[in-house]
């Protein structure tokens, strides 16, 4: 999104499988499979969470900028947000590594944007509304809402946030057992790091933690 603002790429230029655009890749609507560039659906027809799509988007930005994607992330996002102990150590889709304090800095930026306001406005708005799709670990969703990068809770059920979370809650979770959500209606963000890889345990533990946090704040 920073690269698009800078004019290096256009969100609606062709990218990924035939008929898809960079916007499709960022919104997990390109049709790429979860972990490969196998095409499972036509662009814009369903929401298929795809690490391959995110990596393809990063490769396009890297090629246009002529610089390593990790360097671009450091200079345009991590550095300006003060996330000095976080680095991209691997693929763009899964290689970001850092401490809880930096995750909180990111949460505060999403909650009250200062540096990335224009980008977050796009990241937190539903792209390709109404697409059916699977939320990894939580099953098929009639409306699997997603922005350009961030997941949007919407009407999904079951979901990894709690019953107290508003439909406008945005965030992401990872297979490392980490999650971050921001509820703009409650004015609350929750960042969580664990020492357990994502699994069935998260389906009960994460919503319970989220509800307890909101209840404790009177939300």
PDB file of C-alpha atoms in Angstrom:
ATOM      1  CA  UNK A   1       0.000   0.000   0.000  1.00  0.00           C
ATOM      2  CA  UNK A   2       2.902   2.361   0.661  1.00  0.00           C
ATOM      3  CA  UNK A   3       4.336   1.406  -2.721  1.00  0.00           C
ATOM      4  CA  UNK A   4       0.992   2.190  -4.352  1.00  0.00           C
ATOM      5  CA  UNK A   5       0.883   5.613  -2.681  1.00  0.00           C
ATOM      6  CA  UNK A   6       4.394   6.261  -3.952  1.00  0.00           C
ATOM      7  CA  UNK A   7       3.389   5.303  -7.491  1.00  0.00           C
ATOM      8  CA  UNK A   8       5.615   2.239  -7.753  1.00  0.00           C
ATOM      9  CA  UNK A   9       2.630  -0.030  -8.350  1.00  0.00           C
ATOM     10  CA  UNK A  10      -1.075   0.333  -9.106  1.00  0.00           C
ATOM     11  CA  UNK A  11      -3.549  -1.684  -7.060  1.00  0.00           C
ATOM     12  CA  UNK A  12      -5.572  -2.418 -10.195  1.00  0.00           C
ATOM     13  CA  UNK A  13      -2.719  -3.489 -12.449  1.00  0.00           C
ATOM     14  CA  UNK A  14      -2.528  -7.147 -13.509  1.00  0.00           C
ATOM     15  CA  UNK A  15      -0.786  -9.368 -10.972  1.00  0.00           C
ATOM     16  CA  UNK A  16      -0.987 -13.033 -10.069  1.00  0.00           C
ATOM     17  CA  UNK A  17      -3.138 -15.451 -12.078  1.00  0.00           C
ATOM     18  CA  UNK A  18      -4.828 -14.370 -15.345  1.00  0.00           C
ATOM     19  CA  UNK A  19      -7.498 -11.746 -14.725  1.00  0.00           C
ATOM     20  CA  UNK A  20      -6.270 -10.901 -11.232  1.00  0.00           C
ATOM     21  CA  UNK A  21      -4.835  -7.623  -9.958  1.00  0.00           C
ATOM     22  CA  UNK A  22      -2.612  -6.555  -7.095  1.00  0.00           C
ATOM     23  CA  UNK A  23      -5.798  -5.657  -5.229  1.00  0.00           C
ATOM     24  CA  UNK A  24      -7.015  -9.257  -5.594  1.00  0.00           C
ATOM     25  CA  UNK A  25      -3.719 -10.568  -4.205  1.00  0.00           C
ATOM     26  CA  UNK A  26      -3.823  -8.327  -1.136  1.00  0.00           C
ATOM     27  CA  UNK A  27      -7.465  -9.215  -0.440  1.00  0.00           C
ATOM     28  CA  UNK A  28      -6.981 -12.985  -0.806  1.00  0.00           C
ATOM     29  CA  UNK A  29      -9.352 -12.964  -3.769  1.00  0.00           C
ATOM     30  CA  UNK A  30      -6.990 -13.873  -6.614  1.00  0.00           C
ATOM     31  CA  UNK A  31      -7.882 -17.559  -6.672  1.00  0.00           C
ATOM     32  CA  UNK A  32      -4.404 -18.750  -5.656  1.00  0.00           C
ATOM     33  CA  UNK A  33      -4.215 -21.706  -3.292  1.00  0.00           C
ATOM     34  CA  UNK A  34      -3.099 -21.317   0.320  1.00  0.00           C
ATOM     35  CA  UNK A  35       0.554 -22.229  -0.172  1.00  0.00           C
ATOM     36  CA  UNK A  36       1.094 -22.483  -3.922  1.00  0.00           C
ATOM     37  CA  UNK A  37       0.290 -20.703  -7.149  1.00  0.00           C
ATOM     38  CA  UNK A  38      -2.206 -23.356  -8.130  1.00  0.00           C
ATOM     39  CA  UNK A  39      -5.358 -21.542  -9.253  1.00  0.00           C
ATOM     40  CA  UNK A  40      -8.460 -22.798  -7.440  1.00  0.00           C
ATOM     41  CA  UNK A  41     -10.997 -20.155  -8.507  1.00  0.00           C
ATOM     42  CA  UNK A  42     -11.463 -17.241 -10.865  1.00  0.00           C
ATOM     43  CA  UNK A  43     -10.344 -13.860  -9.471  1.00  0.00           C
ATOM     44  CA  UNK A  44     -12.974 -12.150  -7.341  1.00  0.00           C
ATOM     45  CA  UNK A  45     -15.168 -15.245  -6.989  1.00  0.00           C
ATOM     46  CA  UNK A  46     -14.190 -16.521  -3.538  1.00  0.00           C
ATOM     47  CA  UNK A  47     -11.941 -15.697  -0.592  1.00  0.00           C
ATOM     48  CA  UNK A  48      -9.043 -18.144  -0.421  1.00  0.00           C
ATOM     49  CA  UNK A  49      -6.415 -17.161   2.128  1.00  0.00           C
ATOM     50  CA  UNK A  50      -3.163 -17.358   0.201  1.00  0.00           C
ATOM     51  CA  UNK A  51       0.392 -16.947   1.414  1.00  0.00           C
ATOM     52  CA  UNK A  52       1.392 -17.419  -2.208  1.00  0.00           C
ATOM     53  CA  UNK A  53      -0.660 -14.381  -3.183  1.00  0.00           C
ATOM     54  CA  UNK A  54       0.968 -12.168  -0.557  1.00  0.00           C
ATOM     55  CA  UNK A  55       4.417 -13.351  -1.652  1.00  0.00           C
ATOM     56  CA  UNK A  56       3.533 -12.583  -5.284  1.00  0.00           C
ATOM     57  CA  UNK A  57       2.456  -9.070  -4.288  1.00  0.00           C
ATOM     58  CA  UNK A  58       5.728  -8.550  -2.410  1.00  0.00           C
ATOM     59  CA  UNK A  59       7.734  -9.801  -5.393  1.00  0.00           C
ATOM     60  CA  UNK A  60       6.033  -7.256  -7.658  1.00  0.00           C
ATOM     61  CA  UNK A  61       6.810  -4.382  -5.268  1.00  0.00           C
ATOM     62  CA  UNK A  62      10.390  -5.578  -4.855  1.00  0.00           C
ATOM     63  CA  UNK A  63      10.911  -5.729  -8.618  1.00  0.00           C
ATOM     64  CA  UNK A  64       9.531  -2.230  -9.162  1.00  0.00           C
ATOM     65  CA  UNK A  65      11.522  -0.693  -6.313  1.00  0.00           C
ATOM     66  CA  UNK A  66      14.738  -2.529  -7.136  1.00  0.00           C
ATOM     67  CA  UNK A  67      15.292  -3.178  -3.437  1.00  0.00           C
ATOM     68  CA  UNK A  68      14.809  -6.158  -1.146  1.00  0.00           C
ATOM     69  CA  UNK A  69      11.276  -6.278   0.227  1.00  0.00           C
ATOM     70  CA  UNK A  70      12.543  -6.612   3.799  1.00  0.00           C
ATOM     71  CA  UNK A  71      14.473  -3.364   3.380  1.00  0.00           C
ATOM     72  CA  UNK A  72      11.400  -1.622   2.012  1.00  0.00           C
ATOM     73  CA  UNK A  73       9.313  -2.828   4.973  1.00  0.00           C
ATOM     74  CA  UNK A  74      11.958  -1.630   7.418  1.00  0.00           C
ATOM     75  CA  UNK A  75      12.303   1.816   5.841  1.00  0.00           C
ATOM     76  CA  UNK A  76       8.636   2.543   5.119  1.00  0.00           C
ATOM     77  CA  UNK A  77       6.789   0.813   7.983  1.00  0.00           C
ATOM     78  CA  UNK A  78       8.881  -0.627  10.802  1.00  0.00           C
ATOM     79  CA  UNK A  79      11.233   2.315  11.179  1.00  0.00           C
ATOM     80  CA  UNK A  80       8.597   5.080  11.117  1.00  0.00           C
ATOM     81  CA  UNK A  81       6.482   3.156  13.672  1.00  0.00           C
ATOM     82  CA  UNK A  82       9.437   2.610  16.010  1.00  0.00           C
ATOM     83  CA  UNK A  83       9.295  -1.165  15.570  1.00  0.00           C
ATOM     84  CA  UNK A  84      13.069  -1.330  15.774  1.00  0.00           C
ATOM     85  CA  UNK A  85      13.318  -4.922  16.989  1.00  0.00           C
ATOM     86  CA  UNK A  86      11.146  -6.425  14.247  1.00  0.00           C
ATOM     87  CA  UNK A  87      12.516  -7.726  10.966  1.00  0.00           C
ATOM     88  CA  UNK A  88      11.398  -9.651   7.923  1.00  0.00           C
ATOM     89  CA  UNK A  89      13.331 -12.908   8.183  1.00  0.00           C
ATOM     90  CA  UNK A  90      11.804 -15.027   5.449  1.00  0.00           C
ATOM     91  CA  UNK A  91       8.855 -14.791   3.047  1.00  0.00           C
ATOM     92  CA  UNK A  92       6.696 -11.667   3.134  1.00  0.00           C
ATOM     93  CA  UNK A  93       3.667 -13.791   4.026  1.00  0.00           C
ATOM     94  CA  UNK A  94       5.125 -15.423   7.124  1.00  0.00           C
ATOM     95  CA  UNK A  95       8.605 -14.129   7.885  1.00  0.00           C
ATOM     96  CA  UNK A  96       7.975 -11.109  10.111  1.00  0.00           C
ATOM     97  CA  UNK A  97       9.576 -11.677  13.525  1.00  0.00           C
ATOM     98  CA  UNK A  98       9.522  -9.337  16.508  1.00  0.00           C
ATOM     99  CA  UNK A  99       8.680  -8.823  20.196  1.00  0.00           C
ATOM    100  CA  UNK A 100       5.374  -8.040  21.887  1.00  0.00           C
ATOM    101  CA  UNK A 101       6.306  -4.391  22.401  1.00  0.00           C
ATOM    102  CA  UNK A 102       6.595  -3.836  18.665  1.00  0.00           C
ATOM    103  CA  UNK A 103       3.271  -5.578  18.087  1.00  0.00           C
ATOM    104  CA  UNK A 104       1.710  -3.096  20.514  1.00  0.00           C
ATOM    105  CA  UNK A 105       3.210  -0.222  18.504  1.00  0.00           C
ATOM    106  CA  UNK A 106       1.554  -1.620  15.402  1.00  0.00           C
ATOM    107  CA  UNK A 107      -1.738  -1.991  17.286  1.00  0.00           C
ATOM    108  CA  UNK A 108      -1.643   1.648  18.370  1.00  0.00           C
ATOM    109  CA  UNK A 109      -1.035   2.756  14.781  1.00  0.00           C
ATOM    110  CA  UNK A 110      -4.045   0.776  13.540  1.00  0.00           C
ATOM    111  CA  UNK A 111      -6.163   2.152  16.393  1.00  0.00           C
ATOM    112  CA  UNK A 112      -5.071   5.781  15.943  1.00  0.00           C
ATOM    113  CA  UNK A 113      -3.244   6.138  12.611  1.00  0.00           C
ATOM    114  CA  UNK A 114      -0.461   8.710  12.434  1.00  0.00           C
ATOM    115  CA  UNK A 115       2.024   7.424   9.878  1.00  0.00           C
ATOM    116  CA  UNK A 116      -0.040   5.085   7.683  1.00  0.00           C
ATOM    117  CA  UNK A 117      -3.467   6.737   7.755  1.00  0.00           C
ATOM    118  CA  UNK A 118      -4.072   6.513   4.002  1.00  0.00           C
ATOM    119  CA  UNK A 119      -2.892   2.918   3.821  1.00  0.00           C
ATOM    120  CA  UNK A 120      -4.914   1.803   6.845  1.00  0.00           C
ATOM    121  CA  UNK A 121      -8.081   3.327   5.402  1.00  0.00           C
ATOM    122  CA  UNK A 122      -7.747   0.806   2.556  1.00  0.00           C
ATOM    123  CA  UNK A 123      -6.523  -2.049   4.738  1.00  0.00           C
ATOM    124  CA  UNK A 124      -9.575  -1.796   7.015  1.00  0.00           C
ATOM    125  CA  UNK A 125     -12.273  -1.431   4.328  1.00  0.00           C
ATOM    126  CA  UNK A 126     -13.867  -4.560   2.860  1.00  0.00           C
ATOM    127  CA  UNK A 127     -12.452  -5.394  -0.555  1.00  0.00           C
ATOM    128  CA  UNK A 128     -14.726  -7.384  -2.880  1.00  0.00           C
ATOM    129  CA  UNK A 129     -17.663  -7.511  -0.419  1.00  0.00           C
ATOM    130  CA  UNK A 130     -19.785 -10.617   0.008  1.00  0.00           C
ATOM    131  CA  UNK A 131     -17.230 -13.217  -1.013  1.00  0.00           C
ATOM    132  CA  UNK A 132     -17.706 -16.661   0.485  1.00  0.00           C
ATOM    133  CA  UNK A 133     -14.589 -18.333   1.786  1.00  0.00           C
ATOM    134  CA  UNK A 134     -12.776 -20.302   4.455  1.00  0.00           C
ATOM    135  CA  UNK A 135     -11.287 -18.572   7.480  1.00  0.00           C
ATOM    136  CA  UNK A 136      -8.256 -20.796   8.216  1.00  0.00           C
ATOM    137  CA  UNK A 137      -8.908 -22.879  11.306  1.00  0.00           C
ATOM    138  CA  UNK A 138     -12.498 -21.650  11.673  1.00  0.00           C
ATOM    139  CA  UNK A 139     -14.252 -22.980   8.593  1.00  0.00           C
ATOM    140  CA  UNK A 140     -16.435 -21.755   5.765  1.00  0.00           C
ATOM    141  CA  UNK A 141     -17.912 -18.268   6.115  1.00  0.00           C
ATOM    142  CA  UNK A 142     -20.841 -17.000   4.050  1.00  0.00           C
ATOM    143  CA  UNK A 143     -19.263 -13.530   3.992  1.00  0.00           C
ATOM    144  CA  UNK A 144     -15.526 -13.841   4.536  1.00  0.00           C
ATOM    145  CA  UNK A 145     -14.743 -10.126   4.751  1.00  0.00           C
ATOM    146  CA  UNK A 146     -11.182  -8.930   4.234  1.00  0.00           C
ATOM    147  CA  UNK A 147      -9.485  -5.625   3.590  1.00  0.00           C
ATOM    148  CA  UNK A 148      -6.212  -5.129   1.750  1.00  0.00           C
ATOM    149  CA  UNK A 149      -4.105  -7.127   4.176  1.00  0.00           C
ATOM    150  CA  UNK A 150      -6.169  -7.051   7.361  1.00  0.00           C
ATOM    151  CA  UNK A 151      -9.049  -9.382   8.145  1.00  0.00           C
ATOM    152  CA  UNK A 152     -12.366  -7.727   9.040  1.00  0.00           C
ATOM    153  CA  UNK A 153     -14.553  -9.567  11.537  1.00  0.00           C
ATOM    154  CA  UNK A 154     -17.909  -8.686   9.979  1.00  0.00           C
ATOM    155  CA  UNK A 155     -20.496 -11.431  10.558  1.00  0.00           C
ATOM    156  CA  UNK A 156     -18.100 -14.401  10.662  1.00  0.00           C
ATOM    157  CA  UNK A 157     -19.014 -17.223  13.039  1.00  0.00           C
ATOM    158  CA  UNK A 158     -17.140 -18.972  14.513  1.00  0.00           C
ATOM    159  CA  UNK A 159     -14.354 -16.446  14.830  1.00  0.00           C
ATOM    160  CA  UNK A 160     -11.110 -16.056  16.731  1.00  0.00           C
ATOM    161  CA  UNK A 161     -12.177 -12.746  18.331  1.00  0.00           C
ATOM    162  CA  UNK A 162     -14.891 -12.760  20.999  1.00  0.00           C
ATOM    163  CA  UNK A 163     -18.647 -12.327  20.984  1.00  0.00           C
ATOM    164  CA  UNK A 164     -18.117  -8.831  22.420  1.00  0.00           C
ATOM    165  CA  UNK A 165     -16.006  -7.751  19.436  1.00  0.00           C
ATOM    166  CA  UNK A 166     -17.705  -5.374  17.029  1.00  0.00           C
ATOM    167  CA  UNK A 167     -18.139  -6.260  13.334  1.00  0.00           C
ATOM    168  CA  UNK A 168     -15.617  -3.517  12.498  1.00  0.00           C
ATOM    169  CA  UNK A 169     -12.862  -5.306  14.431  1.00  0.00           C
ATOM    170  CA  UNK A 170      -9.799  -5.831  12.247  1.00  0.00           C
ATOM    171  CA  UNK A 171      -6.688  -7.892  12.759  1.00  0.00           C
ATOM    172  CA  UNK A 172      -4.720 -10.976  11.908  1.00  0.00           C
ATOM    173  CA  UNK A 173      -3.418 -14.141  13.516  1.00  0.00           C
ATOM    174  CA  UNK A 174      -0.498 -16.374  12.709  1.00  0.00           C
ATOM    175  CA  UNK A 175       0.499 -19.987  12.915  1.00  0.00           C
ATOM    176  CA  UNK A 176       3.043 -19.012  15.584  1.00  0.00           C
ATOM    177  CA  UNK A 177       0.169 -18.604  18.060  1.00  0.00           C
ATOM    178  CA  UNK A 178       0.193 -14.815  17.798  1.00  0.00           C
ATOM    179  CA  UNK A 179      -2.743 -12.523  17.146  1.00  0.00           C
ATOM    180  CA  UNK A 180      -3.555  -8.845  17.004  1.00  0.00           C
ATOM    181  CA  UNK A 181      -6.995  -7.295  16.821  1.00  0.00           C
ATOM    182  CA  UNK A 182      -8.175  -3.703  16.951  1.00  0.00           C
ATOM    183  CA  UNK A 183     -11.808  -2.828  17.740  1.00  0.00           C
ATOM    184  CA  UNK A 184     -12.383   0.789  16.653  1.00  0.00           C
ATOM    185  CA  UNK A 185     -15.876   0.893  18.183  1.00  0.00           C
ATOM    186  CA  UNK A 186     -14.543  -0.037  21.629  1.00  0.00           C
ATOM    187  CA  UNK A 187     -11.323   1.911  21.179  1.00  0.00           C
ATOM    188  CA  UNK A 188      -9.381  -1.168  22.282  1.00  0.00           C
ATOM    189  CA  UNK A 189      -6.578  -3.254  20.807  1.00  0.00           C
ATOM    190  CA  UNK A 190      -5.311  -6.628  21.995  1.00  0.00           C
ATOM    191  CA  UNK A 191      -1.921  -8.079  21.084  1.00  0.00           C
ATOM    192  CA  UNK A 192      -1.115 -11.636  22.143  1.00  0.00           C
ATOM    193  CA  UNK A 193       2.012 -13.754  21.789  1.00  0.00           C
ATOM    194  CA  UNK A 194       2.111 -17.382  22.916  1.00  0.00           C
ATOM    195  CA  UNK A 195       4.579 -20.256  22.949  1.00  0.00           C
ATOM    196  CA  UNK A 196       2.213 -22.640  21.158  1.00  0.00           C
ATOM    197  CA  UNK A 197       1.711 -22.985  17.419  1.00  0.00           C
ATOM    198  CA  UNK A 198      -1.812 -22.274  16.191  1.00  0.00           C
ATOM    199  CA  UNK A 199      -4.135 -25.238  16.594  1.00  0.00           C
ATOM    200  CA  UNK A 200      -7.593 -26.282  17.822  1.00  0.00           C
ATOM    201  CA  UNK A 201      -6.807 -24.869  21.280  1.00  0.00           C
ATOM    202  CA  UNK A 202      -6.990 -21.338  19.838  1.00  0.00           C
ATOM    203  CA  UNK A 203     -10.635 -21.699  18.802  1.00  0.00           C
ATOM    204  CA  UNK A 204     -11.699 -21.608  22.459  1.00  0.00           C
ATOM    205  CA  UNK A 205      -8.833 -19.793  24.164  1.00  0.00           C
ATOM    206  CA  UNK A 206      -8.599 -16.754  21.904  1.00  0.00           C
ATOM    207  CA  UNK A 207     -12.313 -15.776  21.938  1.00  0.00           C
ATOM    208  CA  UNK A 208     -12.401 -16.276  25.737  1.00  0.00           C
ATOM    209  CA  UNK A 209      -9.368 -14.034  26.179  1.00  0.00           C
ATOM    210  CA  UNK A 210     -10.828 -11.400  23.858  1.00  0.00           C
ATOM    211  CA  UNK A 211     -14.176 -11.346  25.686  1.00  0.00           C
ATOM    212  CA  UNK A 212     -12.457 -11.197  29.076  1.00  0.00           C
ATOM    213  CA  UNK A 213     -10.323  -8.254  27.974  1.00  0.00           C
ATOM    214  CA  UNK A 214     -13.317  -6.287  26.681  1.00  0.00           C
ATOM    215  CA  UNK A 215     -15.449  -7.168  29.695  1.00  0.00           C
ATOM    216  CA  UNK A 216     -12.664  -6.076  32.054  1.00  0.00           C
ATOM    217  CA  UNK A 217     -12.661  -2.687  30.349  1.00  0.00           C
ATOM    218  CA  UNK A 218     -16.427  -2.410  30.550  1.00  0.00           C
ATOM    219  CA  UNK A 219     -16.912  -2.931  26.817  1.00  0.00           C
TER     220      UNK A 219
END
